[in-house]
Amino acid sequence: MMEKICKLFIDNKPFEFKVEGNFFWGQPELLYPQKDNVLSKMPWEKQGYSIVEAFGQDDFLRLQSSVEKIIIDALKANNIVVDDENFDLKNYHKYVTTDALHNQVISITRNLETSDFDFNIDQLAKRFGDILGYKLTSYVEELQKSHIQIRISRPNSLDINPPHRDGYLSYWEDIINVWLPIAGCNEKSSLPVMPESHFIPENEILRTESKGAKINSNVYYVPCILETKTGVINMLRPNPKESEALLFSPFLIHGAAVNENVDITRVSLELRFPKQKN
């Protein structure tokens, strides 16, 4: 494995971090399906993402409360004393002060199912399916289960994924990515994306294999995209508000969601809904 510096821009601001991995240029092929993919009916297919209304305020608060309970339970499972009534998700970093402890917490929160939530996740699949014009499901056939991740990003940390495409993993090839802000999400912390990058062919991308990138001693399932033939990766933060969702193609380059807030933890929800097979 070689150590390289991943350099990128987010809203024209430069960032960099060290990545260990074996990097290679891909084959001259475009992985993004040109026909009947989940964005085919959308006027924003070219940019690869859009912000949409997800639900009303009451539903948002119910989902936020459910996420908070899951995180509090994960903290207690790691012997962290928490006052349920006064706990604020944005203060998570004041309870979890080491990378080792954070990794223990997210080992619980990054591999959840619909049944873990006191909220009907399938109503979101219906909502976004109605928008996209396809029937969606929360059930991932290859995994034989649903799969939901709570993302927790502390300030001044590398609690991030590298720039990547979910579509490199076979079970995420034909899905819609959904990113929901839960707490502490703003113009300094929301998920960056690289517009139109789903149309970049593989021979113009320098990346690792799946499980082939290590950042800050953490190995990632997703491959790390280090750069493209056009140069440094240039991303922006769409920044959906509470009750909104960021929808995007699994082949859009995204990640590196550095939390630039000084004293606020960012919590978000990642959902992936496959197209329902007839």
PDB file of C-alpha atoms in Angstrom:
ATOM      1  CA  MET A   1       0.000   0.000   0.000  1.00  0.00           C
ATOM      2  CA  MET A   2       1.112   3.529  -0.744  1.00  0.00           C
ATOM      3  CA  GLU A   3       0.325   6.655   1.230  1.00  0.00           C
ATOM      4  CA  LYS A   4      -1.013   9.507  -0.892  1.00  0.00           C
ATOM      5  CA  ILE A   5      -2.532  12.893  -0.173  1.00  0.00           C
ATOM      6  CA  CYS A   6      -6.172  13.254  -1.217  1.00  0.00           C
ATOM      7  CA  LYS A   7      -6.622  16.885  -2.237  1.00  0.00           C
ATOM      8  CA  LEU A   8     -10.018  18.350  -3.036  1.00  0.00           C
ATOM      9  CA  PHE A   9     -12.069  21.516  -2.978  1.00  0.00           C
ATOM     10  CA  ILE A  10     -15.408  21.908  -1.186  1.00  0.00           C
ATOM     11  CA  ASP A  11     -17.209  25.134  -2.143  1.00  0.00           C
ATOM     12  CA  ASN A  12     -13.847  26.371  -3.488  1.00  0.00           C
ATOM     13  CA  LYS A  13     -12.090  25.766  -0.162  1.00  0.00           C
ATOM     14  CA  PRO A  14      -9.114  23.365  -0.261  1.00  0.00           C
ATOM     15  CA  PHE A  15      -8.966  20.253   1.945  1.00  0.00           C
ATOM     16  CA  GLU A  16      -6.512  17.415   2.134  1.00  0.00           C
ATOM     17  CA  PHE A  17      -5.924  14.239   4.133  1.00  0.00           C
ATOM     18  CA  LYS A  18      -3.696  11.167   3.941  1.00  0.00           C
ATOM     19  CA  VAL A  19      -4.974   7.937   2.386  1.00  0.00           C
ATOM     20  CA  GLU A  20      -3.258   4.560   2.310  1.00  0.00           C
ATOM     21  CA  GLY A  21      -4.124   2.263  -0.575  1.00  0.00           C
ATOM     22  CA  ASN A  22      -3.244   0.722  -3.929  1.00  0.00           C
ATOM     23  CA  PHE A  23      -4.475   3.186  -6.547  1.00  0.00           C
ATOM     24  CA  PHE A  24      -5.209   2.463 -10.205  1.00  0.00           C
ATOM     25  CA  TRP A  25      -6.882   3.999 -13.261  1.00  0.00           C
ATOM     26  CA  GLY A  26      -9.981   2.133 -14.446  1.00  0.00           C
ATOM     27  CA  GLN A  27     -11.080   0.750 -17.809  1.00  0.00           C
ATOM     28  CA  PRO A  28     -12.530   2.899 -20.647  1.00  0.00           C
ATOM     29  CA  GLU A  29     -16.151   2.327 -19.620  1.00  0.00           C
ATOM     30  CA  LEU A  30     -19.030   4.306 -18.171  1.00  0.00           C
ATOM     31  CA  LEU A  31     -20.704   2.520 -15.260  1.00  0.00           C
ATOM     32  CA  TYR A  32     -23.663   4.907 -15.045  1.00  0.00           C
ATOM     33  CA  PRO A  33     -26.555   3.202 -16.907  1.00  0.00           C
ATOM     34  CA  GLN A  34     -27.741   5.396 -19.764  1.00  0.00           C
ATOM     35  CA  LYS A  35     -31.312   4.015 -19.807  1.00  0.00           C
ATOM     36  CA  ASP A  36     -33.947   3.235 -17.196  1.00  0.00           C
ATOM     37  CA  ASN A  37     -31.816   4.205 -14.220  1.00  0.00           C
ATOM     38  CA  VAL A  38     -33.484   5.702 -11.184  1.00  0.00           C
ATOM     39  CA  LEU A  39     -32.858   9.303 -12.370  1.00  0.00           C
ATOM     40  CA  SER A  40     -33.979   8.741 -15.988  1.00  0.00           C
ATOM     41  CA  LYS A  41     -37.241  10.680 -15.608  1.00  0.00           C
ATOM     42  CA  MET A  42     -35.748  13.635 -13.735  1.00  0.00           C
ATOM     43  CA  PRO A  43     -34.932  17.036 -15.281  1.00  0.00           C
ATOM     44  CA  TRP A  44     -31.912  17.113 -12.954  1.00  0.00           C
ATOM     45  CA  GLU A  45     -30.426  13.822 -14.199  1.00  0.00           C
ATOM     46  CA  LYS A  46     -27.476  15.676 -15.789  1.00  0.00           C
ATOM     47  CA  GLN A  47     -26.337  17.222 -12.504  1.00  0.00           C
ATOM     48  CA  GLY A  48     -26.935  13.910 -10.728  1.00  0.00           C
ATOM     49  CA  TYR A  49     -28.591  15.224  -7.557  1.00  0.00           C
ATOM     50  CA  SER A  50     -31.402  17.384  -6.224  1.00  0.00           C
ATOM     51  CA  ILE A  51     -32.927  18.561  -2.936  1.00  0.00           C
ATOM     52  CA  VAL A  52     -36.562  17.535  -2.433  1.00  0.00           C
ATOM     53  CA  GLU A  53     -39.170  17.848   0.295  1.00  0.00           C
ATOM     54  CA  ALA A  54     -39.076  14.708   2.420  1.00  0.00           C
ATOM     55  CA  PHE A  55     -41.843  15.133   5.007  1.00  0.00           C
ATOM     56  CA  GLY A  56     -43.583  17.570   7.335  1.00  0.00           C
ATOM     57  CA  GLN A  57     -42.173  18.995  10.554  1.00  0.00           C
ATOM     58  CA  ASP A  58     -43.976  16.513  12.814  1.00  0.00           C
ATOM     59  CA  ASP A  59     -42.568  13.548  10.908  1.00  0.00           C
ATOM     60  CA  PHE A  60     -39.097  15.098  10.975  1.00  0.00           C
ATOM     61  CA  LEU A  61     -39.209  15.527  14.741  1.00  0.00           C
ATOM     62  CA  ARG A  62     -40.363  11.937  15.168  1.00  0.00           C
ATOM     63  CA  LEU A  63     -37.501  10.650  13.024  1.00  0.00           C
ATOM     64  CA  GLN A  64     -35.014  12.923  14.806  1.00  0.00           C
ATOM     65  CA  SER A  65     -36.216  11.585  18.160  1.00  0.00           C
ATOM     66  CA  SER A  66     -35.819   7.995  16.946  1.00  0.00           C
ATOM     67  CA  VAL A  67     -32.244   8.684  15.751  1.00  0.00           C
ATOM     68  CA  GLU A  68     -31.439  10.345  19.087  1.00  0.00           C
ATOM     69  CA  LYS A  69     -32.676   7.294  21.008  1.00  0.00           C
ATOM     70  CA  ILE A  70     -30.526   4.939  18.907  1.00  0.00           C
ATOM     71  CA  ILE A  71     -27.443   7.088  19.560  1.00  0.00           C
ATOM     72  CA  ILE A  72     -28.176   7.368  23.295  1.00  0.00           C
ATOM     73  CA  ASP A  73     -28.537   3.566  23.469  1.00  0.00           C
ATOM     74  CA  ALA A  74     -25.215   3.182  21.622  1.00  0.00           C
ATOM     75  CA  LEU A  75     -23.550   5.553  24.094  1.00  0.00           C
ATOM     76  CA  LYS A  76     -24.950   3.637  27.068  1.00  0.00           C
ATOM     77  CA  ALA A  77     -23.813   0.357  25.492  1.00  0.00           C
ATOM     78  CA  ASN A  78     -20.320   1.819  25.690  1.00  0.00           C
ATOM     79  CA  ASN A  79     -20.714   2.825  29.350  1.00  0.00           C
ATOM     80  CA  ILE A  80     -21.143   6.532  28.671  1.00  0.00           C
ATOM     81  CA  VAL A  81     -23.405   8.238  31.194  1.00  0.00           C
ATOM     82  CA  VAL A  82     -26.160  10.173  29.435  1.00  0.00           C
ATOM     83  CA  ASP A  83     -29.063  12.217  30.774  1.00  0.00           C
ATOM     84  CA  ASP A  84     -31.778  11.301  28.275  1.00  0.00           C
ATOM     85  CA  GLU A  85     -33.824  14.425  28.929  1.00  0.00           C
ATOM     86  CA  ASN A  86     -30.992  16.907  28.379  1.00  0.00           C
ATOM     87  CA  PHE A  87     -28.949  15.138  25.712  1.00  0.00           C
ATOM     88  CA  ASP A  88     -28.452  17.158  22.516  1.00  0.00           C
ATOM     89  CA  LEU A  89     -27.179  15.392  19.387  1.00  0.00           C
ATOM     90  CA  LYS A  90     -25.104  18.455  18.500  1.00  0.00           C
ATOM     91  CA  ASN A  91     -23.119  17.920  21.727  1.00  0.00           C
ATOM     92  CA  TYR A  92     -22.185  14.302  20.962  1.00  0.00           C
ATOM     93  CA  HIS A  93     -18.467  15.234  20.766  1.00  0.00           C
ATOM     94  CA  LYS A  94     -18.568  16.338  24.417  1.00  0.00           C
ATOM     95  CA  TYR A  95     -19.445  12.767  25.419  1.00  0.00           C
ATOM     96  CA  VAL A  96     -17.297  10.929  22.876  1.00  0.00           C
ATOM     97  CA  THR A  97     -13.829  12.416  23.115  1.00  0.00           C
ATOM     98  CA  THR A  98     -11.624   9.761  21.499  1.00  0.00           C
ATOM     99  CA  ASP A  99     -11.533   8.137  18.048  1.00  0.00           C
ATOM    100  CA  ALA A 100     -11.511   4.689  19.646  1.00  0.00           C
ATOM    101  CA  LEU A 101     -14.742   5.348  21.539  1.00  0.00           C
ATOM    102  CA  HIS A 102     -16.348   6.940  18.485  1.00  0.00           C
ATOM    103  CA  ASN A 103     -15.514   3.857  16.421  1.00  0.00           C
ATOM    104  CA  GLN A 104     -17.233   1.676  19.024  1.00  0.00           C
ATOM    105  CA  VAL A 105     -20.376   3.833  18.856  1.00  0.00           C
ATOM    106  CA  ILE A 106     -20.559   3.901  15.058  1.00  0.00           C
ATOM    107  CA  SER A 107     -20.028   0.154  14.899  1.00  0.00           C
ATOM    108  CA  ILE A 108     -23.625   0.126  16.169  1.00  0.00           C
ATOM    109  CA  THR A 109     -25.077   3.085  14.253  1.00  0.00           C
ATOM    110  CA  ARG A 110     -23.679   2.342  10.791  1.00  0.00           C
ATOM    111  CA  ASN A 111     -25.440  -0.971  10.246  1.00  0.00           C
ATOM    112  CA  LEU A 112     -29.116  -0.500  11.070  1.00  0.00           C
ATOM    113  CA  GLU A 113     -32.369  -1.763   9.591  1.00  0.00           C
ATOM    114  CA  THR A 114     -35.836  -0.245   9.228  1.00  0.00           C
ATOM    115  CA  SER A 115     -36.999  -2.157  12.337  1.00  0.00           C
ATOM    116  CA  ASP A 116     -34.470  -0.258  14.487  1.00  0.00           C
ATOM    117  CA  PHE A 117     -36.383   2.991  14.006  1.00  0.00           C
ATOM    118  CA  ASP A 118     -39.543   4.195  15.657  1.00  0.00           C
ATOM    119  CA  PHE A 119     -40.499   5.616  12.284  1.00  0.00           C
ATOM    120  CA  ASN A 120     -41.953   4.182   9.081  1.00  0.00           C
ATOM    121  CA  ILE A 121     -38.931   4.284   6.761  1.00  0.00           C
ATOM    122  CA  ASP A 122     -40.980   2.676   3.985  1.00  0.00           C
ATOM    123  CA  GLN A 123     -43.100   5.825   3.747  1.00  0.00           C
ATOM    124  CA  LEU A 124     -39.920   7.594   2.621  1.00  0.00           C
ATOM    125  CA  ALA A 125     -39.334   4.938  -0.050  1.00  0.00           C
ATOM    126  CA  LYS A 126     -42.881   5.602  -1.267  1.00  0.00           C
ATOM    127  CA  ARG A 127     -42.389   9.381  -1.146  1.00  0.00           C
ATOM    128  CA  PHE A 128     -39.159   9.372  -3.150  1.00  0.00           C
ATOM    129  CA  GLY A 129     -40.461   6.708  -5.536  1.00  0.00           C
ATOM    130  CA  ASP A 130     -43.409   8.958  -6.332  1.00  0.00           C
ATOM    131  CA  ILE A 131     -40.986  11.803  -7.083  1.00  0.00           C
ATOM    132  CA  LEU A 132     -38.693   9.676  -9.279  1.00  0.00           C
ATOM    133  CA  GLY A 133     -41.464   7.766 -11.059  1.00  0.00           C
ATOM    134  CA  TYR A 134     -40.257   4.326  -9.942  1.00  0.00           C
ATOM    135  CA  LYS A 135     -41.406   1.987  -7.202  1.00  0.00           C
ATOM    136  CA  LEU A 136     -38.723   1.860  -4.518  1.00  0.00           C
ATOM    137  CA  THR A 137     -38.199  -0.496  -1.609  1.00  0.00           C
ATOM    138  CA  SER A 138     -36.129  -0.415   1.570  1.00  0.00           C
ATOM    139  CA  TYR A 139     -35.219  -4.106   1.144  1.00  0.00           C
ATOM    140  CA  VAL A 140     -31.834  -4.809  -0.486  1.00  0.00           C
ATOM    141  CA  GLU A 141     -32.041  -8.216  -2.131  1.00  0.00           C
ATOM    142  CA  GLU A 142     -28.300  -8.957  -2.257  1.00  0.00           C
ATOM    143  CA  LEU A 143     -27.938  -8.118   1.451  1.00  0.00           C
ATOM    144  CA  GLN A 144     -31.201  -9.893   2.327  1.00  0.00           C
ATOM    145  CA  LYS A 145     -32.171  -6.979   4.571  1.00  0.00           C
ATOM    146  CA  SER A 146     -32.678  -3.239   4.703  1.00  0.00           C
ATOM    147  CA  HIS A 147     -29.613  -1.104   5.418  1.00  0.00           C
ATOM    148  CA  ILE A 148     -29.550   2.331   7.069  1.00  0.00           C
ATOM    149  CA  GLN A 149     -26.619   4.302   8.434  1.00  0.00           C
ATOM    150  CA  ILE A 150     -26.566   7.088  10.971  1.00  0.00           C
ATOM    151  CA  ARG A 151     -23.575   9.273  10.140  1.00  0.00           C
ATOM    152  CA  ILE A 152     -21.972  11.114  13.057  1.00  0.00           C
ATOM    153  CA  SER A 153     -19.297  13.691  12.267  1.00  0.00           C
ATOM    154  CA  ARG A 154     -17.557  15.438  15.139  1.00  0.00           C
ATOM    155  CA  PRO A 155     -15.981  18.877  14.685  1.00  0.00           C
ATOM    156  CA  ASN A 156     -12.218  18.946  14.056  1.00  0.00           C
ATOM    157  CA  SER A 157     -12.197  15.267  13.087  1.00  0.00           C
ATOM    158  CA  LEU A 158     -11.762  12.891  10.159  1.00  0.00           C
ATOM    159  CA  ASP A 159     -15.179  11.303  10.728  1.00  0.00           C
ATOM    160  CA  ILE A 160     -15.617  11.102   6.963  1.00  0.00           C
ATOM    161  CA  ASN A 161     -15.805   8.755   4.027  1.00  0.00           C
ATOM    162  CA  PRO A 162     -13.285   9.386   1.239  1.00  0.00           C
ATOM    163  CA  PRO A 163     -14.631  10.696  -2.085  1.00  0.00           C
ATOM    164  CA  HIS A 164     -16.317   7.659  -3.649  1.00  0.00           C
ATOM    165  CA  ARG A 165     -19.141   6.161  -5.690  1.00  0.00           C
ATOM    166  CA  ASP A 166     -21.540   3.777  -3.948  1.00  0.00           C
ATOM    167  CA  GLY A 167     -22.208   2.128  -7.315  1.00  0.00           C
ATOM    168  CA  TYR A 168     -18.823   0.376  -7.196  1.00  0.00           C
ATOM    169  CA  LEU A 169     -20.460  -2.017  -4.697  1.00  0.00           C
ATOM    170  CA  SER A 170     -22.765  -4.435  -6.541  1.00  0.00           C
ATOM    171  CA  TYR A 171     -25.670  -4.068  -4.110  1.00  0.00           C
ATOM    172  CA  TRP A 172     -25.750  -0.279  -4.639  1.00  0.00           C
ATOM    173  CA  GLU A 173     -25.718  -0.256  -8.456  1.00  0.00           C
ATOM    174  CA  ASP A 174     -29.453   0.308  -8.978  1.00  0.00           C
ATOM    175  CA  ILE A 175     -30.542   2.448  -6.050  1.00  0.00           C
ATOM    176  CA  ILE A 176     -31.255   6.066  -5.142  1.00  0.00           C
ATOM    177  CA  ASN A 177     -29.024   7.558  -2.473  1.00  0.00           C
ATOM    178  CA  VAL A 178     -30.889   9.579   0.157  1.00  0.00           C
ATOM    179  CA  TRP A 179     -29.101  11.887   2.612  1.00  0.00           C
ATOM    180  CA  LEU A 180     -31.267  13.348   5.384  1.00  0.00           C
ATOM    181  CA  PRO A 181     -30.059  16.074   7.781  1.00  0.00           C
ATOM    182  CA  ILE A 182     -30.885  15.246  11.403  1.00  0.00           C
ATOM    183  CA  ALA A 183     -28.884  17.702  13.575  1.00  0.00           C
ATOM    184  CA  GLY A 184     -26.001  20.133  13.111  1.00  0.00           C
ATOM    185  CA  CYS A 185     -26.283  20.063   9.315  1.00  0.00           C
ATOM    186  CA  ASN A 186     -25.479  23.361   7.631  1.00  0.00           C
ATOM    187  CA  GLU A 187     -23.290  24.987   4.972  1.00  0.00           C
ATOM    188  CA  LYS A 188     -20.208  23.932   6.961  1.00  0.00           C
ATOM    189  CA  SER A 189     -21.098  20.289   7.469  1.00  0.00           C
ATOM    190  CA  SER A 190     -23.546  18.910   4.894  1.00  0.00           C
ATOM    191  CA  LEU A 191     -22.591  16.210   2.388  1.00  0.00           C
ATOM    192  CA  PRO A 192     -20.416  17.364  -0.556  1.00  0.00           C
ATOM    193  CA  VAL A 193     -21.106  16.083  -4.075  1.00  0.00           C
ATOM    194  CA  MET A 194     -19.332  16.537  -7.422  1.00  0.00           C
ATOM    195  CA  PRO A 195     -21.981  17.617  -9.971  1.00  0.00           C
ATOM    196  CA  GLU A 196     -22.147  15.619 -13.229  1.00  0.00           C
ATOM    197  CA  SER A 197     -19.414  13.246 -12.023  1.00  0.00           C
ATOM    198  CA  HIS A 198     -21.609  10.183 -12.695  1.00  0.00           C
ATOM    199  CA  PHE A 199     -20.742  10.742 -16.381  1.00  0.00           C
ATOM    200  CA  ILE A 200     -16.968  10.426 -15.839  1.00  0.00           C
ATOM    201  CA  PRO A 201     -15.665   7.154 -17.383  1.00  0.00           C
ATOM    202  CA  GLU A 202     -13.542   4.820 -15.291  1.00  0.00           C
ATOM    203  CA  ASN A 203     -10.295   5.412 -17.202  1.00  0.00           C
ATOM    204  CA  GLU A 204     -10.433   9.026 -15.984  1.00  0.00           C
ATOM    205  CA  ILE A 205     -10.648   8.061 -12.304  1.00  0.00           C
ATOM    206  CA  LEU A 206      -7.773   7.110  -9.979  1.00  0.00           C
ATOM    207  CA  ARG A 207      -9.110   4.947  -7.145  1.00  0.00           C
ATOM    208  CA  THR A 208      -8.631   1.981  -4.831  1.00  0.00           C
ATOM    209  CA  GLU A 209     -10.544  -1.283  -4.707  1.00  0.00           C
ATOM    210  CA  SER A 210     -13.388  -1.797  -2.251  1.00  0.00           C
ATOM    211  CA  LYS A 211     -12.006  -2.137   1.299  1.00  0.00           C
ATOM    212  CA  GLY A 212      -8.733  -0.858  -0.153  1.00  0.00           C
ATOM    213  CA  ALA A 213      -8.493   2.600   1.434  1.00  0.00           C
ATOM    214  CA  LYS A 214      -7.357   3.463   4.938  1.00  0.00           C
ATOM    215  CA  ILE A 215      -7.795   6.918   6.516  1.00  0.00           C
ATOM    216  CA  ASN A 216      -6.771   7.629  10.087  1.00  0.00           C
ATOM    217  CA  SER A 217      -6.355   3.851  10.686  1.00  0.00           C
ATOM    218  CA  ASN A 218      -9.923   3.133   9.458  1.00  0.00           C
ATOM    219  CA  VAL A 219     -10.470   0.819   6.470  1.00  0.00           C
ATOM    220  CA  TYR A 220     -13.428   1.776   4.248  1.00  0.00           C
ATOM    221  CA  TYR A 221     -15.829  -0.476   2.362  1.00  0.00           C
ATOM    222  CA  VAL A 222     -16.099   2.078  -0.422  1.00  0.00           C
ATOM    223  CA  PRO A 223     -13.143   2.673  -2.762  1.00  0.00           C
ATOM    224  CA  CYS A 224     -11.388   6.022  -2.381  1.00  0.00           C
ATOM    225  CA  ILE A 225     -11.370   8.201  -5.493  1.00  0.00           C
ATOM    226  CA  LEU A 226      -8.135  10.182  -5.292  1.00  0.00           C
ATOM    227  CA  GLU A 227      -8.423  12.304  -8.435  1.00  0.00           C
ATOM    228  CA  THR A 228      -9.805  12.440 -11.970  1.00  0.00           C
ATOM    229  CA  LYS A 229      -8.056  13.166 -15.277  1.00  0.00           C
ATOM    230  CA  THR A 230      -9.426  16.701 -15.055  1.00  0.00           C
ATOM    231  CA  GLY A 231      -7.414  17.179 -11.852  1.00  0.00           C
ATOM    232  CA  VAL A 232      -8.369  17.871  -8.261  1.00  0.00           C
ATOM    233  CA  ILE A 233     -11.881  16.854  -7.200  1.00  0.00           C
ATOM    234  CA  ASN A 234     -14.124  19.917  -6.982  1.00  0.00           C
ATOM    235  CA  MET A 235     -17.223  19.465  -4.813  1.00  0.00           C
ATOM    236  CA  LEU A 236     -20.037  21.551  -3.375  1.00  0.00           C
ATOM    237  CA  ARG A 237     -22.432  21.185  -0.451  1.00  0.00           C
ATOM    238  CA  PRO A 238     -26.115  21.223  -1.571  1.00  0.00           C
ATOM    239  CA  ASN A 239     -27.118  21.720   2.113  1.00  0.00           C
ATOM    240  CA  PRO A 240     -30.716  20.464   2.459  1.00  0.00           C
ATOM    241  CA  LYS A 241     -32.722  21.894   5.351  1.00  0.00           C
ATOM    242  CA  GLU A 242     -34.524  19.893   8.036  1.00  0.00           C
ATOM    243  CA  SER A 243     -37.483  18.037   6.478  1.00  0.00           C
ATOM    244  CA  GLU A 244     -35.672  18.026   3.106  1.00  0.00           C
ATOM    245  CA  ALA A 245     -33.587  15.275   1.503  1.00  0.00           C
ATOM    246  CA  LEU A 246     -30.650  15.191  -0.868  1.00  0.00           C
ATOM    247  CA  LEU A 247     -31.282  12.579  -3.574  1.00  0.00           C
ATOM    248  CA  PHE A 248     -28.409  11.531  -5.834  1.00  0.00           C
ATOM    249  CA  SER A 249     -27.134   8.830  -8.171  1.00  0.00           C
ATOM    250  CA  PRO A 250     -24.997   6.034  -6.671  1.00  0.00           C
ATOM    251  CA  PHE A 251     -22.463   6.844  -9.407  1.00  0.00           C
ATOM    252  CA  LEU A 252     -22.120  10.495  -8.394  1.00  0.00           C
ATOM    253  CA  ILE A 253     -18.810  11.187  -6.622  1.00  0.00           C
ATOM    254  CA  HIS A 254     -19.566  12.282  -3.067  1.00  0.00           C
ATOM    255  CA  GLY A 255     -18.149  12.066   0.460  1.00  0.00           C
ATOM    256  CA  ALA A 256     -15.388  13.891   2.346  1.00  0.00           C
ATOM    257  CA  ALA A 257     -18.080  15.519   4.504  1.00  0.00           C
ATOM    258  CA  VAL A 258     -15.655  17.428   6.703  1.00  0.00           C
ATOM    259  CA  ASN A 259     -17.454  19.101   9.605  1.00  0.00           C
ATOM    260  CA  GLU A 260     -16.106  22.658   9.720  1.00  0.00           C
ATOM    261  CA  ASN A 261     -18.272  23.727  12.644  1.00  0.00           C
ATOM    262  CA  VAL A 262     -16.196  24.608  15.712  1.00  0.00           C
ATOM    263  CA  ASP A 263     -18.381  23.079  18.436  1.00  0.00           C
ATOM    264  CA  ILE A 264     -21.254  21.209  16.761  1.00  0.00           C
ATOM    265  CA  THR A 265     -21.506  17.508  15.901  1.00  0.00           C
ATOM    266  CA  ARG A 266     -23.301  16.783  12.634  1.00  0.00           C
ATOM    267  CA  VAL A 267     -25.745  13.876  12.520  1.00  0.00           C
ATOM    268  CA  SER A 268     -27.338  12.689   9.291  1.00  0.00           C
ATOM    269  CA  LEU A 269     -29.126   9.638   7.968  1.00  0.00           C
ATOM    270  CA  GLU A 270     -28.093   7.677   4.879  1.00  0.00           C
ATOM    271  CA  LEU A 271     -30.736   5.595   3.134  1.00  0.00           C
ATOM    272  CA  ARG A 272     -30.417   3.597  -0.067  1.00  0.00           C
ATOM    273  CA  PHE A 273     -33.595   2.501  -1.813  1.00  0.00           C
ATOM    274  CA  PRO A 274     -33.380  -0.026  -4.678  1.00  0.00           C
ATOM    275  CA  LYS A 275     -35.872  -0.020  -7.518  1.00  0.00           C
ATOM    276  CA  GLN A 276     -38.546  -2.564  -6.780  1.00  0.00           C
ATOM    277  CA  LYS A 277     -38.482  -5.502  -9.191  1.00  0.00           C
ATOM    278  CA  ASN A 278     -41.780  -6.341 -10.842  1.00  0.00           C
TER     279      ASN A 278
END
